[in-house]
């Protein structure tokens, strides 16, 4: 992962024992009120995480850097093991992925008819569709549960010492927030119009507590990597977040624009109502897993 600017942090407040001591893994669904599993290198399959023992430390240090720049997002390179994702992807791209066509009122990033995502879990009432893909959900379950735990760890760090309205939440036995998935989907971007990007937007119209975006591998199973690769032809994520800066063209003060050239395993944690986009691609295909979260209060 490559980004435009790098923030430096000179202090660290993490203790490795905090991560290794937890062992009460429990199940989380997309319905509210269930505790996330605790990530424990002795109980969780180490193949899912690139650095099982170090992940909490990486999140803590990353949040400290982000807060110094007043950013409310964090992108961790290779948080999820690319090797694990290489094992997960073949069934997804060969037969599980079934995009569902949905229509959003007013559109999402100026796209009204969205038809490049397969929904594993949807909000109550069947938003944005009423037929989530149970087979895809079962296939990705282990990964989804791991994402829950990572999001809970990040959210606790991100909202430490913040406004009581955002830092007061129900906690599990490890003082991490209890989170639930509101919506989960896998998206396949192509160079076609209305399929090549998801331009500047906030997730869930700002009505979710946060979200995650996981970059998935380039599809090497339905065609050659050379044919499906988007590398060098766009992609990645852009955020408008952090310290306000003067726009030299408009003269207005605007948040910093940060671009990440994400690759397989890179994981973005996004706080509520942070503007961002999935950057356009001009060739190949690009895959991503997206989860919207609710924090129980």
PDB file of C-alpha atoms in Angstrom:
ATOM      1  CA  UNK A   1       0.000   0.000   0.000  1.00  0.00           C
ATOM      2  CA  UNK A   2       1.307   3.442  -0.930  1.00  0.00           C
ATOM      3  CA  UNK A   3      -0.155   6.715   0.312  1.00  0.00           C
ATOM      4  CA  UNK A   4       0.492  10.346  -0.474  1.00  0.00           C
ATOM      5  CA  UNK A   5       1.550  11.460   2.968  1.00  0.00           C
ATOM      6  CA  UNK A   6       2.905   9.718   6.058  1.00  0.00           C
ATOM      7  CA  UNK A   7       2.355  10.842   9.648  1.00  0.00           C
ATOM      8  CA  UNK A   8       4.949  10.098  12.324  1.00  0.00           C
ATOM      9  CA  UNK A   9       4.154   9.201  15.913  1.00  0.00           C
ATOM     10  CA  UNK A  10       6.762   9.349  18.672  1.00  0.00           C
ATOM     11  CA  UNK A  11       4.990   7.523  21.472  1.00  0.00           C
ATOM     12  CA  UNK A  12       3.315   4.177  22.056  1.00  0.00           C
ATOM     13  CA  UNK A  13       0.809   3.160  24.731  1.00  0.00           C
ATOM     14  CA  UNK A  14       0.247  -0.483  23.850  1.00  0.00           C
ATOM     15  CA  UNK A  15       1.136  -3.543  25.889  1.00  0.00           C
ATOM     16  CA  UNK A  16       1.408  -6.879  24.068  1.00  0.00           C
ATOM     17  CA  UNK A  17      -0.218  -8.671  26.986  1.00  0.00           C
ATOM     18  CA  UNK A  18      -3.501  -6.872  26.326  1.00  0.00           C
ATOM     19  CA  UNK A  19      -3.789  -8.698  23.021  1.00  0.00           C
ATOM     20  CA  UNK A  20      -2.576 -12.127  24.029  1.00  0.00           C
ATOM     21  CA  UNK A  21      -4.570 -12.351  27.264  1.00  0.00           C
ATOM     22  CA  UNK A  22      -8.032 -12.436  25.643  1.00  0.00           C
ATOM     23  CA  UNK A  23      -9.560 -15.842  25.054  1.00  0.00           C
ATOM     24  CA  UNK A  24     -13.344 -15.482  25.186  1.00  0.00           C
ATOM     25  CA  UNK A  25     -14.252 -15.771  21.510  1.00  0.00           C
ATOM     26  CA  UNK A  26     -17.987 -15.564  20.840  1.00  0.00           C
ATOM     27  CA  UNK A  27     -20.204 -15.436  17.787  1.00  0.00           C
ATOM     28  CA  UNK A  28     -21.443 -12.257  16.137  1.00  0.00           C
ATOM     29  CA  UNK A  29     -24.202 -11.976  13.581  1.00  0.00           C
ATOM     30  CA  UNK A  30     -25.489  -9.045  11.552  1.00  0.00           C
ATOM     31  CA  UNK A  31     -28.268  -8.684  14.136  1.00  0.00           C
ATOM     32  CA  UNK A  32     -27.584  -6.343  17.048  1.00  0.00           C
ATOM     33  CA  UNK A  33     -26.461  -7.047  20.567  1.00  0.00           C
ATOM     34  CA  UNK A  34     -24.052  -9.953  20.142  1.00  0.00           C
ATOM     35  CA  UNK A  35     -20.438  -9.721  21.213  1.00  0.00           C
ATOM     36  CA  UNK A  36     -17.611  -9.937  18.698  1.00  0.00           C
ATOM     37  CA  UNK A  37     -15.014 -12.679  18.989  1.00  0.00           C
ATOM     38  CA  UNK A  38     -11.723 -11.814  20.680  1.00  0.00           C
ATOM     39  CA  UNK A  39      -8.722 -12.172  18.436  1.00  0.00           C
ATOM     40  CA  UNK A  40      -6.326 -14.516  20.174  1.00  0.00           C
ATOM     41  CA  UNK A  41      -3.287 -15.950  18.388  1.00  0.00           C
ATOM     42  CA  UNK A  42      -3.746 -19.202  20.289  1.00  0.00           C
ATOM     43  CA  UNK A  43      -7.385 -19.739  19.251  1.00  0.00           C
ATOM     44  CA  UNK A  44      -7.923 -17.871  15.978  1.00  0.00           C
ATOM     45  CA  UNK A  45      -6.437 -19.415  12.821  1.00  0.00           C
ATOM     46  CA  UNK A  46      -3.209 -17.457  12.349  1.00  0.00           C
ATOM     47  CA  UNK A  47      -3.562 -17.739   8.578  1.00  0.00           C
ATOM     48  CA  UNK A  48      -6.299 -15.078   8.530  1.00  0.00           C
ATOM     49  CA  UNK A  49      -4.115 -12.326   9.988  1.00  0.00           C
ATOM     50  CA  UNK A  50      -0.710 -11.477   8.593  1.00  0.00           C
ATOM     51  CA  UNK A  51       0.603 -10.720  12.106  1.00  0.00           C
ATOM     52  CA  UNK A  52      -1.762 -12.168  14.727  1.00  0.00           C
ATOM     53  CA  UNK A  53       0.352 -11.137  17.730  1.00  0.00           C
ATOM     54  CA  UNK A  54       1.104  -7.657  16.381  1.00  0.00           C
ATOM     55  CA  UNK A  55      -2.283  -6.590  14.989  1.00  0.00           C
ATOM     56  CA  UNK A  56      -3.537  -4.807  18.122  1.00  0.00           C
ATOM     57  CA  UNK A  57      -0.230  -2.971  18.375  1.00  0.00           C
ATOM     58  CA  UNK A  58      -0.485  -1.936  14.717  1.00  0.00           C
ATOM     59  CA  UNK A  59      -4.002  -0.615  15.225  1.00  0.00           C
ATOM     60  CA  UNK A  60      -3.028   1.350  18.344  1.00  0.00           C
ATOM     61  CA  UNK A  61      -0.003   2.955  16.699  1.00  0.00           C
ATOM     62  CA  UNK A  62      -1.985   3.682  13.551  1.00  0.00           C
ATOM     63  CA  UNK A  63      -4.776   5.394  15.489  1.00  0.00           C
ATOM     64  CA  UNK A  64      -2.251   7.540  17.375  1.00  0.00           C
ATOM     65  CA  UNK A  65      -0.745   8.682  14.079  1.00  0.00           C
ATOM     66  CA  UNK A  66      -4.197   9.353  12.651  1.00  0.00           C
ATOM     67  CA  UNK A  67      -5.285  11.405  15.648  1.00  0.00           C
ATOM     68  CA  UNK A  68      -2.192  13.603  15.413  1.00  0.00           C
ATOM     69  CA  UNK A  69      -3.435  14.547  11.947  1.00  0.00           C
ATOM     70  CA  UNK A  70      -7.095  14.712  13.062  1.00  0.00           C
ATOM     71  CA  UNK A  71      -7.987  11.810  10.802  1.00  0.00           C
ATOM     72  CA  UNK A  72     -10.913   9.520  11.509  1.00  0.00           C
ATOM     73  CA  UNK A  73      -9.845   6.652   9.301  1.00  0.00           C
ATOM     74  CA  UNK A  74      -6.994   4.162   9.268  1.00  0.00           C
ATOM     75  CA  UNK A  75      -5.628   1.961   6.487  1.00  0.00           C
ATOM     76  CA  UNK A  76      -3.514  -1.001   7.601  1.00  0.00           C
ATOM     77  CA  UNK A  77      -1.436  -2.642   4.871  1.00  0.00           C
ATOM     78  CA  UNK A  78      -1.825  -6.429   4.699  1.00  0.00           C
ATOM     79  CA  UNK A  79      -3.791  -6.681   7.934  1.00  0.00           C
ATOM     80  CA  UNK A  80      -5.481  -9.741   6.446  1.00  0.00           C
ATOM     81  CA  UNK A  81      -3.087 -12.342   5.053  1.00  0.00           C
ATOM     82  CA  UNK A  82      -2.964 -12.237   1.224  1.00  0.00           C
ATOM     83  CA  UNK A  83      -2.261 -15.979   1.285  1.00  0.00           C
ATOM     84  CA  UNK A  84      -5.469 -16.592   3.224  1.00  0.00           C
ATOM     85  CA  UNK A  85      -7.414 -14.439   0.756  1.00  0.00           C
ATOM     86  CA  UNK A  86      -5.890 -16.358  -2.164  1.00  0.00           C
ATOM     87  CA  UNK A  87      -7.453 -19.509  -0.702  1.00  0.00           C
ATOM     88  CA  UNK A  88     -10.787 -17.783  -0.080  1.00  0.00           C
ATOM     89  CA  UNK A  89     -11.186 -16.148  -3.504  1.00  0.00           C
ATOM     90  CA  UNK A  90     -11.471 -18.958  -6.104  1.00  0.00           C
ATOM     91  CA  UNK A  91     -15.052 -20.033  -5.176  1.00  0.00           C
ATOM     92  CA  UNK A  92     -16.073 -16.366  -4.949  1.00  0.00           C
ATOM     93  CA  UNK A  93     -14.994 -15.457  -8.463  1.00  0.00           C
ATOM     94  CA  UNK A  94     -15.862 -18.761 -10.158  1.00  0.00           C
ATOM     95  CA  UNK A  95     -19.405 -19.406  -8.912  1.00  0.00           C
ATOM     96  CA  UNK A  96     -20.466 -17.708  -5.669  1.00  0.00           C
ATOM     97  CA  UNK A  97     -20.468 -14.072  -6.798  1.00  0.00           C
ATOM     98  CA  UNK A  98     -23.944 -13.114  -8.001  1.00  0.00           C
ATOM     99  CA  UNK A  99     -24.370  -9.332  -8.277  1.00  0.00           C
ATOM    100  CA  UNK A 100     -27.760  -8.010  -7.244  1.00  0.00           C
ATOM    101  CA  UNK A 101     -29.259  -4.980  -8.940  1.00  0.00           C
ATOM    102  CA  UNK A 102     -30.479  -2.411  -6.425  1.00  0.00           C
ATOM    103  CA  UNK A 103     -31.887   1.085  -6.764  1.00  0.00           C
ATOM    104  CA  UNK A 104     -30.999   3.760  -4.225  1.00  0.00           C
ATOM    105  CA  UNK A 105     -33.190   6.811  -3.696  1.00  0.00           C
ATOM    106  CA  UNK A 106     -31.148   9.728  -4.940  1.00  0.00           C
ATOM    107  CA  UNK A 107     -28.307   7.422  -5.875  1.00  0.00           C
ATOM    108  CA  UNK A 108     -25.012   6.576  -4.232  1.00  0.00           C
ATOM    109  CA  UNK A 109     -22.201   8.802  -5.521  1.00  0.00           C
ATOM    110  CA  UNK A 110     -24.482   9.721  -8.466  1.00  0.00           C
ATOM    111  CA  UNK A 111     -25.163   6.064  -9.337  1.00  0.00           C
ATOM    112  CA  UNK A 112     -28.870   5.230  -8.924  1.00  0.00           C
ATOM    113  CA  UNK A 113     -28.838   1.669 -10.218  1.00  0.00           C
ATOM    114  CA  UNK A 114     -26.055  -0.245  -8.487  1.00  0.00           C
ATOM    115  CA  UNK A 115     -25.450  -3.682  -9.996  1.00  0.00           C
ATOM    116  CA  UNK A 116     -21.892  -4.744  -9.164  1.00  0.00           C
ATOM    117  CA  UNK A 117     -22.242  -5.927  -5.556  1.00  0.00           C
ATOM    118  CA  UNK A 118     -23.242  -9.255  -4.044  1.00  0.00           C
ATOM    119  CA  UNK A 119     -24.943  -8.734  -0.662  1.00  0.00           C
ATOM    120  CA  UNK A 120     -24.105 -11.217   2.085  1.00  0.00           C
ATOM    121  CA  UNK A 121     -26.066  -9.400   4.798  1.00  0.00           C
ATOM    122  CA  UNK A 122     -28.626  -6.601   4.568  1.00  0.00           C
ATOM    123  CA  UNK A 123     -30.253  -4.156   6.939  1.00  0.00           C
ATOM    124  CA  UNK A 124     -33.542  -4.875   8.673  1.00  0.00           C
ATOM    125  CA  UNK A 125     -36.439  -4.469   6.293  1.00  0.00           C
ATOM    126  CA  UNK A 126     -34.428  -5.784   3.359  1.00  0.00           C
ATOM    127  CA  UNK A 127     -32.314  -2.735   2.558  1.00  0.00           C
ATOM    128  CA  UNK A 128     -30.953  -2.571  -0.078  1.00  0.00           C
ATOM    129  CA  UNK A 129     -32.265  -5.982  -1.213  1.00  0.00           C
ATOM    130  CA  UNK A 130     -34.351  -8.810   0.227  1.00  0.00           C
ATOM    131  CA  UNK A 131     -32.309 -11.785  -0.968  1.00  0.00           C
ATOM    132  CA  UNK A 132     -28.842 -11.804   0.642  1.00  0.00           C
ATOM    133  CA  UNK A 133     -26.504 -14.538  -0.567  1.00  0.00           C
ATOM    134  CA  UNK A 134     -26.397 -17.085   2.267  1.00  0.00           C
ATOM    135  CA  UNK A 135     -23.850 -19.278   0.482  1.00  0.00           C
ATOM    136  CA  UNK A 136     -21.396 -16.404   0.149  1.00  0.00           C
ATOM    137  CA  UNK A 137     -21.970 -15.495   3.785  1.00  0.00           C
ATOM    138  CA  UNK A 138     -21.165 -19.032   4.941  1.00  0.00           C
ATOM    139  CA  UNK A 139     -18.059 -19.112   2.779  1.00  0.00           C
ATOM    140  CA  UNK A 140     -16.770 -15.834   4.261  1.00  0.00           C
ATOM    141  CA  UNK A 141     -17.993 -16.360   7.845  1.00  0.00           C
ATOM    142  CA  UNK A 142     -14.577 -16.854   9.444  1.00  0.00           C
ATOM    143  CA  UNK A 143     -13.272 -13.702   7.788  1.00  0.00           C
ATOM    144  CA  UNK A 144     -16.372 -11.701   8.773  1.00  0.00           C
ATOM    145  CA  UNK A 145     -16.017 -12.688  12.430  1.00  0.00           C
ATOM    146  CA  UNK A 146     -12.361 -11.675  12.402  1.00  0.00           C
ATOM    147  CA  UNK A 147     -13.303  -8.318  10.859  1.00  0.00           C
ATOM    148  CA  UNK A 148     -15.802  -7.751  13.682  1.00  0.00           C
ATOM    149  CA  UNK A 149     -13.102  -8.152  16.298  1.00  0.00           C
ATOM    150  CA  UNK A 150     -10.684  -5.894  14.417  1.00  0.00           C
ATOM    151  CA  UNK A 151     -13.326  -3.192  14.023  1.00  0.00           C
ATOM    152  CA  UNK A 152     -14.152  -3.330  17.745  1.00  0.00           C
ATOM    153  CA  UNK A 153     -10.475  -2.920  18.665  1.00  0.00           C
ATOM    154  CA  UNK A 154     -10.076  -0.003  16.254  1.00  0.00           C
ATOM    155  CA  UNK A 155     -13.299   1.719  17.350  1.00  0.00           C
ATOM    156  CA  UNK A 156     -12.290   1.593  21.002  1.00  0.00           C
ATOM    157  CA  UNK A 157      -8.923   3.190  20.208  1.00  0.00           C
ATOM    158  CA  UNK A 158     -10.373   5.749  17.801  1.00  0.00           C
ATOM    159  CA  UNK A 159     -13.008   6.935  20.283  1.00  0.00           C
ATOM    160  CA  UNK A 160     -10.929   6.867  23.456  1.00  0.00           C
ATOM    161  CA  UNK A 161     -11.257  10.231  25.254  1.00  0.00           C
ATOM    162  CA  UNK A 162     -13.708  11.447  22.629  1.00  0.00           C
ATOM    163  CA  UNK A 163     -17.116  13.076  22.986  1.00  0.00           C
ATOM    164  CA  UNK A 164     -19.273  11.009  25.375  1.00  0.00           C
ATOM    165  CA  UNK A 165     -21.902  10.683  22.636  1.00  0.00           C
ATOM    166  CA  UNK A 166     -19.507   8.540  20.581  1.00  0.00           C
ATOM    167  CA  UNK A 167     -17.278   6.985  23.247  1.00  0.00           C
ATOM    168  CA  UNK A 168     -20.077   5.625  25.483  1.00  0.00           C
ATOM    169  CA  UNK A 169     -21.085   2.158  24.332  1.00  0.00           C
ATOM    170  CA  UNK A 170     -21.778  -1.347  25.603  1.00  0.00           C
ATOM    171  CA  UNK A 171     -18.631  -3.387  26.102  1.00  0.00           C
ATOM    172  CA  UNK A 172     -17.592  -7.013  26.246  1.00  0.00           C
ATOM    173  CA  UNK A 173     -15.376  -8.627  28.883  1.00  0.00           C
ATOM    174  CA  UNK A 174     -12.294  -7.012  27.323  1.00  0.00           C
ATOM    175  CA  UNK A 175     -13.775  -3.480  27.332  1.00  0.00           C
ATOM    176  CA  UNK A 176     -14.107  -3.490  23.561  1.00  0.00           C
ATOM    177  CA  UNK A 177     -17.397  -2.206  22.118  1.00  0.00           C
ATOM    178  CA  UNK A 178     -20.062  -4.730  21.173  1.00  0.00           C
ATOM    179  CA  UNK A 179     -20.534  -4.354  17.433  1.00  0.00           C
ATOM    180  CA  UNK A 180     -22.863  -5.861  14.844  1.00  0.00           C
ATOM    181  CA  UNK A 181     -22.783  -5.904  11.072  1.00  0.00           C
ATOM    182  CA  UNK A 182     -25.571  -3.869   9.457  1.00  0.00           C
ATOM    183  CA  UNK A 183     -24.663  -4.660   5.858  1.00  0.00           C
ATOM    184  CA  UNK A 184     -21.994  -6.754   4.158  1.00  0.00           C
ATOM    185  CA  UNK A 185     -21.249  -6.967   0.445  1.00  0.00           C
ATOM    186  CA  UNK A 186     -18.552  -7.853  -2.072  1.00  0.00           C
ATOM    187  CA  UNK A 187     -18.096  -5.536  -5.026  1.00  0.00           C
ATOM    188  CA  UNK A 188     -16.454  -6.220  -8.376  1.00  0.00           C
ATOM    189  CA  UNK A 189     -15.361  -3.078 -10.213  1.00  0.00           C
ATOM    190  CA  UNK A 190     -14.827  -3.130 -13.987  1.00  0.00           C
ATOM    191  CA  UNK A 191     -13.879  -0.403 -16.501  1.00  0.00           C
ATOM    192  CA  UNK A 192     -17.520  -0.188 -17.702  1.00  0.00           C
ATOM    193  CA  UNK A 193     -19.478   3.038 -17.050  1.00  0.00           C
ATOM    194  CA  UNK A 194     -21.084   3.078 -13.575  1.00  0.00           C
ATOM    195  CA  UNK A 195     -19.024   0.005 -12.665  1.00  0.00           C
ATOM    196  CA  UNK A 196     -15.506   1.443 -12.492  1.00  0.00           C
ATOM    197  CA  UNK A 197     -15.686   3.325  -9.188  1.00  0.00           C
ATOM    198  CA  UNK A 198     -17.771   4.508  -6.275  1.00  0.00           C
ATOM    199  CA  UNK A 199     -17.041   8.193  -6.191  1.00  0.00           C
ATOM    200  CA  UNK A 200     -17.029  10.552  -3.209  1.00  0.00           C
ATOM    201  CA  UNK A 201     -19.578   9.438  -0.596  1.00  0.00           C
ATOM    202  CA  UNK A 202     -20.149   8.598   3.050  1.00  0.00           C
ATOM    203  CA  UNK A 203     -21.127   5.049   3.958  1.00  0.00           C
ATOM    204  CA  UNK A 204     -24.738   4.388   4.880  1.00  0.00           C
ATOM    205  CA  UNK A 205     -25.586   8.044   4.241  1.00  0.00           C
ATOM    206  CA  UNK A 206     -23.862   8.778   7.545  1.00  0.00           C
ATOM    207  CA  UNK A 207     -26.319   6.592   9.477  1.00  0.00           C
ATOM    208  CA  UNK A 208     -23.835   3.845  10.408  1.00  0.00           C
ATOM    209  CA  UNK A 209     -21.277   4.046  13.205  1.00  0.00           C
ATOM    210  CA  UNK A 210     -18.414   3.011  10.968  1.00  0.00           C
ATOM    211  CA  UNK A 211     -17.342   0.724   8.176  1.00  0.00           C
ATOM    212  CA  UNK A 212     -14.501  -1.387   6.842  1.00  0.00           C
ATOM    213  CA  UNK A 213     -13.189  -1.918   3.328  1.00  0.00           C
ATOM    214  CA  UNK A 214     -10.936  -4.907   2.628  1.00  0.00           C
ATOM    215  CA  UNK A 215      -9.020  -5.079  -0.653  1.00  0.00           C
ATOM    216  CA  UNK A 216      -9.355  -8.562  -2.159  1.00  0.00           C
ATOM    217  CA  UNK A 217      -6.904 -10.285  -4.527  1.00  0.00           C
ATOM    218  CA  UNK A 218      -6.762  -9.737  -8.249  1.00  0.00           C
ATOM    219  CA  UNK A 219      -8.787 -12.465  -9.957  1.00  0.00           C
ATOM    220  CA  UNK A 220      -6.290 -15.024 -11.267  1.00  0.00           C
ATOM    221  CA  UNK A 221      -8.811 -17.866 -11.477  1.00  0.00           C
ATOM    222  CA  UNK A 222     -11.230 -16.874 -14.261  1.00  0.00           C
ATOM    223  CA  UNK A 223      -8.487 -15.443 -16.490  1.00  0.00           C
ATOM    224  CA  UNK A 224      -4.794 -14.640 -16.289  1.00  0.00           C
ATOM    225  CA  UNK A 225      -3.519 -12.068 -13.816  1.00  0.00           C
ATOM    226  CA  UNK A 226      -2.326  -9.971 -16.748  1.00  0.00           C
ATOM    227  CA  UNK A 227      -5.846  -9.863 -18.172  1.00  0.00           C
ATOM    228  CA  UNK A 228      -7.638  -9.096 -14.909  1.00  0.00           C
ATOM    229  CA  UNK A 229      -5.053  -6.862 -13.244  1.00  0.00           C
ATOM    230  CA  UNK A 230      -5.911  -3.198 -12.710  1.00  0.00           C
ATOM    231  CA  UNK A 231      -2.449  -2.341 -11.379  1.00  0.00           C
ATOM    232  CA  UNK A 232      -1.174   0.812 -13.015  1.00  0.00           C
ATOM    233  CA  UNK A 233      -4.682   1.632 -14.213  1.00  0.00           C
ATOM    234  CA  UNK A 234      -6.327   3.260 -11.204  1.00  0.00           C
ATOM    235  CA  UNK A 235      -7.946   1.768  -8.143  1.00  0.00           C
ATOM    236  CA  UNK A 236      -7.245   2.271  -4.471  1.00  0.00           C
ATOM    237  CA  UNK A 237      -9.043   4.560  -2.041  1.00  0.00           C
ATOM    238  CA  UNK A 238      -9.178   8.319  -1.549  1.00  0.00           C
ATOM    239  CA  UNK A 239     -10.182  10.007   1.720  1.00  0.00           C
ATOM    240  CA  UNK A 240     -11.070  13.598   2.481  1.00  0.00           C
ATOM    241  CA  UNK A 241     -10.224  13.713   6.149  1.00  0.00           C
ATOM    242  CA  UNK A 242      -7.936  15.291   8.712  1.00  0.00           C
ATOM    243  CA  UNK A 243      -6.592  18.776   9.193  1.00  0.00           C
ATOM    244  CA  UNK A 244      -8.251  21.551   7.241  1.00  0.00           C
ATOM    245  CA  UNK A 245      -6.151  23.072   4.471  1.00  0.00           C
ATOM    246  CA  UNK A 246      -6.721  25.936   2.093  1.00  0.00           C
ATOM    247  CA  UNK A 247      -7.674  24.877  -1.413  1.00  0.00           C
ATOM    248  CA  UNK A 248      -5.416  26.903  -3.708  1.00  0.00           C
ATOM    249  CA  UNK A 249      -8.056  26.945  -6.464  1.00  0.00           C
ATOM    250  CA  UNK A 250     -11.248  27.726  -4.529  1.00  0.00           C
ATOM    251  CA  UNK A 251      -9.671  29.505  -1.566  1.00  0.00           C
ATOM    252  CA  UNK A 252     -11.852  27.421   0.769  1.00  0.00           C
ATOM    253  CA  UNK A 253     -10.567  25.439   3.724  1.00  0.00           C
ATOM    254  CA  UNK A 254     -11.063  21.735   3.079  1.00  0.00           C
ATOM    255  CA  UNK A 255      -9.924  18.452   4.636  1.00  0.00           C
ATOM    256  CA  UNK A 256      -6.730  16.899   3.371  1.00  0.00           C
ATOM    257  CA  UNK A 257      -7.029  14.548   0.406  1.00  0.00           C
ATOM    258  CA  UNK A 258      -5.231  11.256   1.085  1.00  0.00           C
ATOM    259  CA  UNK A 259      -4.811   8.576  -1.591  1.00  0.00           C
ATOM    260  CA  UNK A 260      -3.985   4.939  -0.827  1.00  0.00           C
ATOM    261  CA  UNK A 261      -2.855   2.506  -3.502  1.00  0.00           C
ATOM    262  CA  UNK A 262      -4.436  -0.502  -1.782  1.00  0.00           C
ATOM    263  CA  UNK A 263      -3.619  -4.128  -2.537  1.00  0.00           C
ATOM    264  CA  UNK A 264      -4.816  -7.526  -1.343  1.00  0.00           C
ATOM    265  CA  UNK A 265      -5.171  -7.674   2.436  1.00  0.00           C
ATOM    266  CA  UNK A 266      -5.109  -3.903   3.011  1.00  0.00           C
ATOM    267  CA  UNK A 267      -7.859  -3.005   5.466  1.00  0.00           C
ATOM    268  CA  UNK A 268      -9.508   0.408   5.861  1.00  0.00           C
ATOM    269  CA  UNK A 269     -11.317   1.373   9.073  1.00  0.00           C
ATOM    270  CA  UNK A 270     -13.679   4.293   8.474  1.00  0.00           C
ATOM    271  CA  UNK A 271     -15.477   6.328  11.126  1.00  0.00           C
ATOM    272  CA  UNK A 272     -19.004   7.641  10.752  1.00  0.00           C
ATOM    273  CA  UNK A 273     -19.585  10.145   7.921  1.00  0.00           C
ATOM    274  CA  UNK A 274     -16.004  10.277   6.620  1.00  0.00           C
ATOM    275  CA  UNK A 275     -15.927  11.201   2.936  1.00  0.00           C
ATOM    276  CA  UNK A 276     -14.067   8.735   0.727  1.00  0.00           C
ATOM    277  CA  UNK A 277     -14.214   6.971  -2.614  1.00  0.00           C
ATOM    278  CA  UNK A 278     -13.194   3.828  -4.443  1.00  0.00           C
ATOM    279  CA  UNK A 279     -11.038   5.239  -7.231  1.00  0.00           C
ATOM    280  CA  UNK A 280     -11.851   4.494 -10.889  1.00  0.00           C
ATOM    281  CA  UNK A 281     -10.118   1.726 -12.815  1.00  0.00           C
ATOM    282  CA  UNK A 282      -9.615   1.741 -16.584  1.00  0.00           C
ATOM    283  CA  UNK A 283      -8.823  -1.946 -17.091  1.00  0.00           C
ATOM    284  CA  UNK A 284      -9.045  -5.294 -15.322  1.00  0.00           C
ATOM    285  CA  UNK A 285     -11.288  -6.018 -12.349  1.00  0.00           C
ATOM    286  CA  UNK A 286     -11.006  -4.912  -8.737  1.00  0.00           C
ATOM    287  CA  UNK A 287     -12.631  -6.716  -5.805  1.00  0.00           C
ATOM    288  CA  UNK A 288     -13.451  -5.427  -2.320  1.00  0.00           C
ATOM    289  CA  UNK A 289     -15.333  -6.568   0.778  1.00  0.00           C
ATOM    290  CA  UNK A 290     -17.312  -3.834   2.551  1.00  0.00           C
ATOM    291  CA  UNK A 291     -18.971  -3.996   5.985  1.00  0.00           C
ATOM    292  CA  UNK A 292     -21.192  -1.366   7.651  1.00  0.00           C
ATOM    293  CA  UNK A 293     -21.220  -1.476  11.464  1.00  0.00           C
ATOM    294  CA  UNK A 294     -23.436  -0.555  14.366  1.00  0.00           C
ATOM    295  CA  UNK A 295     -21.955  -0.039  17.838  1.00  0.00           C
ATOM    296  CA  UNK A 296     -24.328  -1.081  20.622  1.00  0.00           C
ATOM    297  CA  UNK A 297     -25.257   1.682  23.081  1.00  0.00           C
TER     298      UNK A 297
END
